[in-house]
CSV table of C-alpha atoms in Angstrom, one decimal:
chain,number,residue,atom,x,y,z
A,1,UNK,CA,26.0,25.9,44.0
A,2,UNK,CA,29.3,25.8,46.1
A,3,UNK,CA,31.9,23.6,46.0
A,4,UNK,CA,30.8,21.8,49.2
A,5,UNK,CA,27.8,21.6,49.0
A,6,UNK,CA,28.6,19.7,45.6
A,7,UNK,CA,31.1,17.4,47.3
A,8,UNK,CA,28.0,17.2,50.3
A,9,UNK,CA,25.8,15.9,47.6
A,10,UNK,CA,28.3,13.3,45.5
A,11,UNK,CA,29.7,11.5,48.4
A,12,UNK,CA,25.5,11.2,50.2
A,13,UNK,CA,24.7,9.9,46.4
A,14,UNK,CA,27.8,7.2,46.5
A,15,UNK,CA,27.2,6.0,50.1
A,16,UNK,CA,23.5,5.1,49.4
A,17,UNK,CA,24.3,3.7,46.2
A,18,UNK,CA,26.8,1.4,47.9
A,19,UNK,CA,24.1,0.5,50.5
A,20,UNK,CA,21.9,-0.5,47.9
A,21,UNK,CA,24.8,-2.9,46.1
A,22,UNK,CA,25.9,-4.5,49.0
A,23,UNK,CA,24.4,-8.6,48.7
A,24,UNK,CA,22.1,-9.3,51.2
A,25,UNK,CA,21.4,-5.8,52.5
A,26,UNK,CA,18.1,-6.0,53.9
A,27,UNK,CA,16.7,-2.7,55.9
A,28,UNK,CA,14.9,-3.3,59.2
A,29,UNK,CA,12.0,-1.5,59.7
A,30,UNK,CA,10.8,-0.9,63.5
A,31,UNK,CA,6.8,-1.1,64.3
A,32,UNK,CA,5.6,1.1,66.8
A,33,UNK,CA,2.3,0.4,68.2
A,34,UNK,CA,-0.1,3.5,68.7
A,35,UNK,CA,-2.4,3.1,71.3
A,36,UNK,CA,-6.1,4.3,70.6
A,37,UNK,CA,-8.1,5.9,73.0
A,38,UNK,CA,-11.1,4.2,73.6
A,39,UNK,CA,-14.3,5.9,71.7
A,40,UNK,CA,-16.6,8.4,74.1
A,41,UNK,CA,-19.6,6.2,75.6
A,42,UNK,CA,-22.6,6.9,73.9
A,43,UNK,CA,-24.6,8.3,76.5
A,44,UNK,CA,-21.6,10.7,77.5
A,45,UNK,CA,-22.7,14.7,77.9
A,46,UNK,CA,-22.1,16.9,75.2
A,47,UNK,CA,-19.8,19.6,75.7
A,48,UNK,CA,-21.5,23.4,75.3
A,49,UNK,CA,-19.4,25.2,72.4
A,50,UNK,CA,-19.1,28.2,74.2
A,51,UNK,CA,-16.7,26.0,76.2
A,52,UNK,CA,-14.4,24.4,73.8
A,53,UNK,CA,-13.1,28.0,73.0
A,54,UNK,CA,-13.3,29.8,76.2
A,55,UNK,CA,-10.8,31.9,77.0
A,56,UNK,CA,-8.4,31.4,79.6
A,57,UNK,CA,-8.7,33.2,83.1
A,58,UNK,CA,-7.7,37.2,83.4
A,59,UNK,CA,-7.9,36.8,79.4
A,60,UNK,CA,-10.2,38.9,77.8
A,61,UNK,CA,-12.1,37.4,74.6
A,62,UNK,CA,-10.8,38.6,71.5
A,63,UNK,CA,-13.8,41.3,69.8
A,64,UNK,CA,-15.3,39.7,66.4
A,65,UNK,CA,-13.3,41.5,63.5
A,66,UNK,CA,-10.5,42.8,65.6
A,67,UNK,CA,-6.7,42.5,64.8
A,68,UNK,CA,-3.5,43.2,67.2
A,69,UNK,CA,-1.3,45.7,65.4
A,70,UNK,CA,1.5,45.1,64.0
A,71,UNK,CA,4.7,46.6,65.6
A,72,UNK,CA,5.4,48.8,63.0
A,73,UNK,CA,1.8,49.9,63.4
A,74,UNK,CA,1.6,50.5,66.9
A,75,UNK,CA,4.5,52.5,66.9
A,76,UNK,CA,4.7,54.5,63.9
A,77,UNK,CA,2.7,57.7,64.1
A,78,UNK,CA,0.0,58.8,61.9
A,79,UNK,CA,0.5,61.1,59.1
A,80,UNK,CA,-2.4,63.1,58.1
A,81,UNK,CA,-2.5,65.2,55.4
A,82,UNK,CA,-6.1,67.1,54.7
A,83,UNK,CA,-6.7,69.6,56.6
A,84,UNK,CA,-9.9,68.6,56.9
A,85,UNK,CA,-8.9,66.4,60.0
A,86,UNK,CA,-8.3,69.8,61.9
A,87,UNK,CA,-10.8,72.0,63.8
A,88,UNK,CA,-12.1,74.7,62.4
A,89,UNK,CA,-10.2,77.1,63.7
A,90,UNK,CA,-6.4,75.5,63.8
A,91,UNK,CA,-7.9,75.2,59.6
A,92,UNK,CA,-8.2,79.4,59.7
A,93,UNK,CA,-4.7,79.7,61.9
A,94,UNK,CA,-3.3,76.9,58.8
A,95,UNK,CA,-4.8,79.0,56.2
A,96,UNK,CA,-3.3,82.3,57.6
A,97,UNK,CA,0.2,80.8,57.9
A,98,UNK,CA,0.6,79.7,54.6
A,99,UNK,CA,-1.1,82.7,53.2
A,100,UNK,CA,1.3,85.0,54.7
A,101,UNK,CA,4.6,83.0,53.7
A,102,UNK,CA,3.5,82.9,50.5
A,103,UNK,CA,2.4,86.5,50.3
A,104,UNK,CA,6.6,87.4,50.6
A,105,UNK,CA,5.3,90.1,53.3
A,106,UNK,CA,6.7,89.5,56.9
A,107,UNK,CA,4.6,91.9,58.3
A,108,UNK,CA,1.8,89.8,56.9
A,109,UNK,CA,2.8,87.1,59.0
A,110,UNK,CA,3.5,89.6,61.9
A,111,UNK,CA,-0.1,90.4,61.9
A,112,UNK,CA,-0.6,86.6,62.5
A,113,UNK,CA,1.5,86.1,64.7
A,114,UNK,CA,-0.3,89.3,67.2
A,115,UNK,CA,-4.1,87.2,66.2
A,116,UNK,CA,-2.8,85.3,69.4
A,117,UNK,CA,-3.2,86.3,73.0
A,118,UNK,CA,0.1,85.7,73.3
A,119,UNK,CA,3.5,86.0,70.6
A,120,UNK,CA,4.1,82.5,69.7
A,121,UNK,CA,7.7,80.6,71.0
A,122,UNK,CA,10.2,81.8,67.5
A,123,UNK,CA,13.0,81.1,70.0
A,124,UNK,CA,14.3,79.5,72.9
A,125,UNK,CA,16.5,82.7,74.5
A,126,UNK,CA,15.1,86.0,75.4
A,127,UNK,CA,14.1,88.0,72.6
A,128,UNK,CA,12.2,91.6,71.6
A,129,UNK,CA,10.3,91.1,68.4
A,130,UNK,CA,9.4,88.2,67.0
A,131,UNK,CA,9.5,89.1,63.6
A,132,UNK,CA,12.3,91.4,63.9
A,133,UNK,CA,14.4,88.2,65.1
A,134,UNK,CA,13.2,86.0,62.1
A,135,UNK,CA,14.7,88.5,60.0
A,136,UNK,CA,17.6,88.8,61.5
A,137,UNK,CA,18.5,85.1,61.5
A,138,UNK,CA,16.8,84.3,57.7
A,139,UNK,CA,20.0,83.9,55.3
A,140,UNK,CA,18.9,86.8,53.4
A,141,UNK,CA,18.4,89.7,56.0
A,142,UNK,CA,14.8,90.0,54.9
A,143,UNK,CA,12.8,87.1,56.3
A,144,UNK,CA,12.4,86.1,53.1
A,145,UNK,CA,13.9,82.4,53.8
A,146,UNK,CA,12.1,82.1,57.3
A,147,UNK,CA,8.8,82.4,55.1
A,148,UNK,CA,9.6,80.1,52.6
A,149,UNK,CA,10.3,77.4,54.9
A,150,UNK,CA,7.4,78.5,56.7
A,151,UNK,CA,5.6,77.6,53.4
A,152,UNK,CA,7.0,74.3,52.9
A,153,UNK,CA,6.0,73.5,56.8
A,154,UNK,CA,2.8,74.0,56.0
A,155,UNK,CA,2.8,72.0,52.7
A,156,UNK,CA,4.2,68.8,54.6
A,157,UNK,CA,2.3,66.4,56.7
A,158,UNK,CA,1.3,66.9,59.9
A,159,UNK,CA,0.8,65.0,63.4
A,160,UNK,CA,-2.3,65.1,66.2
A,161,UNK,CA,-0.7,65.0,69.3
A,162,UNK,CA,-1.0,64.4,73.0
A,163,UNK,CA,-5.2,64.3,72.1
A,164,UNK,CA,-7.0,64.8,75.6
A,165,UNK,CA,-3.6,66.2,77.2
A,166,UNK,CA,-3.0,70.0,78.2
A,167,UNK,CA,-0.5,69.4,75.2
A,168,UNK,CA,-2.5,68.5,72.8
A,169,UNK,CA,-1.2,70.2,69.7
A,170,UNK,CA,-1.4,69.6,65.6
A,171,UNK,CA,1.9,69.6,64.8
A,172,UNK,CA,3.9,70.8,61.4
A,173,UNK,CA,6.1,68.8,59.5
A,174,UNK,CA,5.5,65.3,61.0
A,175,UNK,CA,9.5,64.7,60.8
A,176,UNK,CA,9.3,66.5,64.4
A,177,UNK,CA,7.8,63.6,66.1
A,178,UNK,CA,8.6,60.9,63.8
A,179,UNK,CA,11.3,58.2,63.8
A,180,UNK,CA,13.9,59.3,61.4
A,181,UNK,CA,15.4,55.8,60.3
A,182,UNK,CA,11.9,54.8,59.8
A,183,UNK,CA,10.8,57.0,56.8
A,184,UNK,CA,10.8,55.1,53.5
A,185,UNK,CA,11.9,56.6,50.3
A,186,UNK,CA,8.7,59.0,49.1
A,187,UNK,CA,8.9,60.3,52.6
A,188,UNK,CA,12.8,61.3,52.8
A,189,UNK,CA,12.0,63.3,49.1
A,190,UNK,CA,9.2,64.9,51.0
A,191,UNK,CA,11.6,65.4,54.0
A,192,UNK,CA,14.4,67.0,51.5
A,193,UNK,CA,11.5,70.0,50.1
A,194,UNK,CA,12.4,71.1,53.8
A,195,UNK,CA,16.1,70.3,54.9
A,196,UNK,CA,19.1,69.3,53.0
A,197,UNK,CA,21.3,65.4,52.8
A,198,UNK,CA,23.7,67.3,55.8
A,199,UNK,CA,21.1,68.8,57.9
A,200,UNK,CA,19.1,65.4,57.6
A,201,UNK,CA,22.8,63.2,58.0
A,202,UNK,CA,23.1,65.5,61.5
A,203,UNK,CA,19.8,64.8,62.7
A,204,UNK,CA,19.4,60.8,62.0
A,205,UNK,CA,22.9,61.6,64.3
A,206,UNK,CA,21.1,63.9,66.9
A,207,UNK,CA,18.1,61.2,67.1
A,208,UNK,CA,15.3,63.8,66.4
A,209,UNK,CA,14.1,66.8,63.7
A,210,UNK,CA,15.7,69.9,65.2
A,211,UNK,CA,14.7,72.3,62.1
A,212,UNK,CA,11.6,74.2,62.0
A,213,UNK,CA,8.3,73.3,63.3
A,214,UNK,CA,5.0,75.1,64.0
A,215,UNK,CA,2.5,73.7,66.4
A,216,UNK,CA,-1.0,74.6,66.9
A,217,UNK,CA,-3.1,73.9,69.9
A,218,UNK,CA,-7.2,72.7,68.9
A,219,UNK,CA,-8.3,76.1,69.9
A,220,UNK,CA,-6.5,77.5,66.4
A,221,UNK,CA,-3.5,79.5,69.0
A,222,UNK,CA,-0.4,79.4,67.4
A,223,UNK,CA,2.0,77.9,69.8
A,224,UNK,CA,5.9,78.3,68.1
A,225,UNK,CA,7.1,78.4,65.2
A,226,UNK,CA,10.8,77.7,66.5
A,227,UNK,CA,14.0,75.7,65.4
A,228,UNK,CA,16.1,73.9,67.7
A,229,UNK,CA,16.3,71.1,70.4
């Protein structure tokens, strides 16, 4: 307790006790009347109880059961995790990703990669090979990096996107589309399998995930596999 609110509390406890002391205190009290509305008449007509709670006009009735999200809900994406969520074949295209990081064989995952009727996006400027490129920019010289990241990708949660757009698109790690500042702690360890504290400090910075992500459209085409804003 602080020191004034101690002295708040002595001097209200002094002031009523000298009310109380002083002869021929006597304390007023003032009556209000209330008026009462008169009862209903007896023969009055009931109202219907549909009425009582009708809604009001341009209102629509609230569905039996039915709860408003909360704004953390409504805004906060959802993070799936089984695979059995996905069509069958973004499930193969999955399946065939991860297969081929782990395998340690880049020409594993070229072969994946030429599955598609088109390369997949592994870069925003022009480029020759796919695959060729990944090696050259994995840490190693091999691709070995590029496909253990790969890996991890496809370990982490993921996101269904723009459903019943053009884009629509499952979408590896869910950090990509997801609201950085929002993660909570089991999250942010799941976040740091993929990224490290200074890549993550840059892009709570940046306002998005600009590492690694592979999307999928719901026909099982493999869309990019690409880093970058």
């Amino acid at each position: 307790m602080s020191r004034i609110y101690q002295a708040a509390v002595i001097a209200a406890g002094l002031l009523a006790g000298t009310a109380l002391a002083a002869p021929g205190f006597a304390k007023t009290v003032q009556v209000e009347t209330i008026p009462v509305a008169p009862s209903e008449p007896e023969n009055a007509p009931a109202i219907p109880a549909e009425d009582l709670a009708a809604p009001e006009a341009g209102e629509p009735a609230a569905a039996e059961g039915s709860k408003a999200p909360t704004p953390a809900s409504a805004e906060l994406p959802q993070v799936l995790y089984s695979t059995s969520y996905l069509p069958k074949p973004v499930q193969r295209m999955q399946a065939q990703l991860k297969e081929a990081a782990l395998s340690g064989n880049m020409e594993r995952l070229r072969m994946v990669f030429e599955s598609n009727e088109l390369p997949p996006t592994v870069s925003f400027g022009q480029i020759d090979d796919p695959i060729d490129f990944l090696k050259e920019i994995s840490g190693d010289g091999e691709g070995f990096e590029i496909l253990a990241i790969l890996a991890d990708i496809m370990d982490a949660g993921f996101l269904h996107v723009d459903a019943g757009t053009p884009q629509e698109m499952y979408l590896w790690p869910y950090f990509a589309r997801y609201p950085l500042h929002d993660l909570t702690p089991d999250q942010k360890v799941e976040l740091f399998r993929i990224v490290t504290a200074g890549d993550f400090a840059e892009m709570q910075d940046f306002g998005a995930w600009t590492f690694y992500r592979v999307g999928i459209g719901p026909d099982g085409t493999l869309h990019y596999f690409v880093a970058g804003d």
